């Protein structure tokens, strides 16, 4: 397995709580597999690479909703949560994150860290040149996308399929009582369509009275 590409995104503003975070990066293995959101952090003993991670959660004792371990109150019901409920390591530090992807031995970790930090140093030099453009893209699509086949698509229409578009009678009305988020949902009138070609009868006209109001 070889690291074939490393892309670096330098932090433009790392003041405040992110002052130790120097850059994000993505690494590509064998031109086939990409891992994103690695972090380059400045520690007390120098720079190191942190693997992509997610926040650990647990369930509220009152309603069962998941909350981050640093949450003091439940996001769903507002119940107070124990602030010291996170597990702690041998040094007493709370375990708040879990790696999404990580090396399983020190040799692999050292190889990744060496490649990332070397690319970080090169990116710092490139950033000083005029016209510098970052190559890291949060939404880049560098893989082939094959559209899924439509399971309902057939080579020929069914024999019983209608030859023309369905009839619609009356204007569309917005049914706000069925809407979500205040947005109207447009539906047709609650009257069955009359077969095409049949003239209207007095009974049809009576049924249409008030249609579209």
Tab-separated table of C-alpha atoms in Angstrom:
chain	number	residue	atom	x	y	z
A	1	UNK	CA	0.000	0.000	0.000
A	2	UNK	CA	1.379	3.368	-1.048
A	3	UNK	CA	0.293	6.910	-0.284
A	4	UNK	CA	-0.078	8.341	-3.789
A	5	UNK	CA	-1.424	11.812	-2.982
A	6	UNK	CA	-1.788	14.192	-0.055
A	7	UNK	CA	-3.861	17.380	-0.258
A	8	UNK	CA	-3.542	20.103	2.356
A	9	UNK	CA	-5.970	22.847	3.371
A	10	UNK	CA	-4.212	25.465	5.480
A	11	UNK	CA	-6.212	27.175	8.196
A	12	UNK	CA	-6.844	30.817	7.365
A	13	UNK	CA	-7.975	31.738	10.867
A	14	UNK	CA	-6.998	29.473	13.738
A	15	UNK	CA	-7.497	31.943	16.550
A	16	UNK	CA	-9.435	31.160	19.703
A	17	UNK	CA	-10.176	27.520	20.461
A	18	UNK	CA	-8.648	26.362	17.133
A	19	UNK	CA	-5.244	27.956	17.587
A	20	UNK	CA	-3.523	24.554	17.636
A	21	UNK	CA	-5.222	23.356	14.446
A	22	UNK	CA	-2.939	24.180	11.517
A	23	UNK	CA	-4.506	22.381	8.554
A	24	UNK	CA	-6.865	19.728	7.242
A	25	UNK	CA	-5.733	17.127	4.745
A	26	UNK	CA	-6.829	14.161	2.656
A	27	UNK	CA	-4.709	11.177	1.693
A	28	UNK	CA	-5.096	8.776	-1.237
A	29	UNK	CA	-3.900	5.166	-1.148
A	30	UNK	CA	-2.865	3.436	-4.390
A	31	UNK	CA	-4.866	5.987	-6.430
A	32	UNK	CA	-8.000	4.132	-5.318
A	33	UNK	CA	-8.994	4.977	-1.734
A	34	UNK	CA	-9.329	8.422	-0.127
A	35	UNK	CA	-9.548	9.388	3.540
A	36	UNK	CA	-10.492	12.995	4.293
A	37	UNK	CA	-10.589	15.319	7.286
A	38	UNK	CA	-7.285	14.381	8.860
A	39	UNK	CA	-6.041	17.234	11.054
A	40	UNK	CA	-2.549	18.648	11.480
A	41	UNK	CA	-2.239	19.889	15.053
A	42	UNK	CA	0.584	21.713	16.787
A	43	UNK	CA	1.247	20.038	20.111
A	44	UNK	CA	3.687	20.660	22.933
A	45	UNK	CA	6.253	18.365	21.263
A	46	UNK	CA	5.676	19.482	17.674
A	47	UNK	CA	3.201	18.745	14.923
A	48	UNK	CA	1.195	15.543	14.771
A	49	UNK	CA	-1.601	14.130	12.607
A	50	UNK	CA	-5.015	13.344	14.083
A	51	UNK	CA	-7.276	10.861	12.345
A	52	UNK	CA	-10.863	11.757	11.312
A	53	UNK	CA	-13.206	11.221	14.238
A	54	UNK	CA	-16.771	11.608	15.437
A	55	UNK	CA	-18.168	12.831	18.739
A	56	UNK	CA	-19.235	10.115	21.163
A	57	UNK	CA	-22.826	10.175	22.380
A	58	UNK	CA	-24.977	8.517	25.007
A	59	UNK	CA	-28.718	8.369	25.633
A	60	UNK	CA	-30.706	10.659	27.874
A	61	UNK	CA	-31.886	8.886	31.044
A	62	UNK	CA	-35.286	10.578	30.669
A	63	UNK	CA	-36.310	10.329	26.983
A	64	UNK	CA	-33.596	8.162	25.398
A	65	UNK	CA	-32.387	10.760	22.867
A	66	UNK	CA	-28.690	10.661	21.974
A	67	UNK	CA	-26.564	13.623	23.112
A	68	UNK	CA	-22.875	14.458	22.875
A	69	UNK	CA	-20.956	13.627	26.035
A	70	UNK	CA	-20.241	17.299	26.637
A	71	UNK	CA	-23.925	18.224	26.557
A	72	UNK	CA	-25.172	19.503	29.909
A	73	UNK	CA	-28.835	19.247	28.942
A	74	UNK	CA	-30.764	16.906	26.647
A	75	UNK	CA	-31.354	18.370	23.197
A	76	UNK	CA	-34.829	16.797	23.092
A	77	UNK	CA	-36.463	17.078	26.522
A	78	UNK	CA	-34.136	19.520	28.306
A	79	UNK	CA	-33.334	17.195	31.212
A	80	UNK	CA	-30.071	17.928	33.038
A	81	UNK	CA	-27.298	15.448	32.205
A	82	UNK	CA	-24.321	14.344	34.268
A	83	UNK	CA	-21.346	16.420	33.117
A	84	UNK	CA	-18.860	13.729	34.218
A	85	UNK	CA	-20.474	10.760	32.483
A	86	UNK	CA	-17.715	10.320	29.855
A	87	UNK	CA	-15.223	7.475	30.252
A	88	UNK	CA	-11.678	8.493	31.168
A	89	UNK	CA	-8.308	7.039	30.238
A	90	UNK	CA	-5.430	6.176	32.561
A	91	UNK	CA	-4.351	9.828	32.638
A	92	UNK	CA	-7.816	10.985	33.657
A	93	UNK	CA	-8.690	12.554	30.300
A	94	UNK	CA	-12.278	12.179	29.143
A	95	UNK	CA	-12.787	10.137	25.973
A	96	UNK	CA	-15.059	12.362	23.864
A	97	UNK	CA	-14.234	11.237	20.303
A	98	UNK	CA	-13.803	7.970	18.411
A	99	UNK	CA	-11.685	7.570	15.281
A	100	UNK	CA	-13.575	6.841	12.069
A	101	UNK	CA	-10.441	5.493	10.372
A	102	UNK	CA	-7.048	4.879	11.947
A	103	UNK	CA	-3.869	2.800	11.526
A	104	UNK	CA	-3.622	-0.358	13.610
A	105	UNK	CA	0.149	-0.323	14.177
A	106	UNK	CA	2.836	2.266	14.836
A	107	UNK	CA	4.660	1.653	11.528
A	108	UNK	CA	1.593	2.621	9.509
A	109	UNK	CA	0.936	5.647	11.711
A	110	UNK	CA	4.506	6.893	11.318
A	111	UNK	CA	4.355	6.415	7.545
A	112	UNK	CA	1.133	8.430	7.257
A	113	UNK	CA	2.354	11.150	9.583
A	114	UNK	CA	5.671	11.532	7.748
A	115	UNK	CA	3.941	11.857	4.360
A	116	UNK	CA	1.356	14.331	5.659
A	117	UNK	CA	3.843	16.566	7.475
A	118	UNK	CA	6.155	16.622	4.438
A	119	UNK	CA	3.249	17.717	2.235
A	120	UNK	CA	2.264	20.289	4.857
A	121	UNK	CA	5.739	21.864	4.724
A	122	UNK	CA	5.564	21.984	0.907
A	123	UNK	CA	2.089	23.545	1.031
A	124	UNK	CA	3.340	26.267	3.371
A	125	UNK	CA	5.998	27.206	0.817
A	126	UNK	CA	3.512	27.152	-2.072
A	127	UNK	CA	1.137	29.389	-0.139
A	128	UNK	CA	3.753	32.160	-0.184
A	129	UNK	CA	3.802	32.266	-4.001
A	130	UNK	CA	1.591	34.694	-5.959
A	131	UNK	CA	-1.582	33.150	-7.367
A	132	UNK	CA	-1.575	30.298	-4.852
A	133	UNK	CA	-4.686	28.097	-5.025
A	134	UNK	CA	-5.467	25.390	-2.490
A	135	UNK	CA	-5.924	21.934	-4.055
A	136	UNK	CA	-7.996	20.613	-1.189
A	137	UNK	CA	-11.720	20.632	-1.891
A	138	UNK	CA	-14.311	19.618	0.674
A	139	UNK	CA	-16.693	18.457	-2.050
A	140	UNK	CA	-14.375	17.244	-4.820
A	141	UNK	CA	-15.610	14.249	-6.803
A	142	UNK	CA	-12.480	12.417	-7.829
A	143	UNK	CA	-14.095	9.055	-8.375
A	144	UNK	CA	-16.278	7.591	-11.101
A	145	UNK	CA	-20.018	7.786	-10.531
A	146	UNK	CA	-22.102	5.128	-12.282
A	147	UNK	CA	-25.832	5.875	-12.242
A	148	UNK	CA	-27.964	3.065	-10.923
A	149	UNK	CA	-30.229	1.380	-13.442
A	150	UNK	CA	-33.903	2.218	-13.145
A	151	UNK	CA	-35.638	-1.039	-12.144
A	152	UNK	CA	-38.942	0.286	-13.488
A	153	UNK	CA	-37.630	1.220	-16.919
A	154	UNK	CA	-38.627	-1.182	-19.718
A	155	UNK	CA	-37.816	-1.307	-23.399
A	156	UNK	CA	-41.468	-1.091	-24.485
A	157	UNK	CA	-44.570	0.378	-22.824
A	158	UNK	CA	-47.072	-1.994	-21.282
A	159	UNK	CA	-50.040	-2.956	-23.424
A	160	UNK	CA	-52.520	-1.583	-20.893
A	161	UNK	CA	-50.725	1.749	-20.461
A	162	UNK	CA	-52.788	4.803	-21.429
A	163	UNK	CA	-51.848	6.388	-24.738
A	164	UNK	CA	-52.462	9.999	-23.673
A	165	UNK	CA	-51.961	12.100	-20.575
A	166	UNK	CA	-54.568	11.715	-17.815
A	167	UNK	CA	-57.414	14.202	-17.797
A	168	UNK	CA	-57.351	16.939	-15.165
A	169	UNK	CA	-60.445	18.977	-14.441
A	170	UNK	CA	-60.391	22.329	-12.736
A	171	UNK	CA	-57.453	24.392	-11.486
A	172	UNK	CA	-54.961	23.165	-8.911
A	173	UNK	CA	-55.741	24.219	-5.360
A	174	UNK	CA	-53.327	24.549	-2.481
A	175	UNK	CA	-54.299	22.384	0.495
A	176	UNK	CA	-52.549	24.285	3.249
A	177	UNK	CA	-54.035	22.080	5.950
A	178	UNK	CA	-51.950	19.187	4.590
A	179	UNK	CA	-48.795	21.257	4.062
A	180	UNK	CA	-45.519	20.795	5.897
A	181	UNK	CA	-43.495	23.730	7.043
A	182	UNK	CA	-46.099	26.206	5.828
A	183	UNK	CA	-45.534	25.287	2.164
A	184	UNK	CA	-48.725	24.589	0.162
A	185	UNK	CA	-49.182	21.173	-1.416
A	186	UNK	CA	-50.995	21.334	-4.744
A	187	UNK	CA	-53.512	18.631	-5.511
A	188	UNK	CA	-56.267	18.277	-8.053
A	189	UNK	CA	-59.985	18.676	-7.299
A	190	UNK	CA	-61.779	15.896	-5.436
A	191	UNK	CA	-63.906	14.984	-8.488
A	192	UNK	CA	-63.318	11.911	-10.620
A	193	UNK	CA	-62.342	12.814	-14.224
A	194	UNK	CA	-65.016	12.398	-16.888
A	195	UNK	CA	-64.118	9.980	-19.712
A	196	UNK	CA	-62.781	11.803	-22.743
A	197	UNK	CA	-65.303	12.391	-25.517
A	198	UNK	CA	-68.482	12.153	-23.363
A	199	UNK	CA	-70.418	15.449	-23.260
A	200	UNK	CA	-71.250	17.004	-19.935
A	201	UNK	CA	-74.673	16.238	-18.480
A	202	UNK	CA	-76.783	18.289	-16.045
A	203	UNK	CA	-75.671	15.902	-13.265
A	204	UNK	CA	-72.023	16.624	-14.123
A	205	UNK	CA	-72.654	20.358	-13.998
A	206	UNK	CA	-74.279	20.029	-10.573
A	207	UNK	CA	-71.249	18.039	-9.329
A	208	UNK	CA	-68.909	20.735	-10.624
A	209	UNK	CA	-70.701	23.537	-8.775
A	210	UNK	CA	-68.164	25.310	-6.560
A	211	UNK	CA	-65.208	23.356	-8.014
A	212	UNK	CA	-61.938	25.245	-7.731
A	213	UNK	CA	-63.139	27.676	-5.045
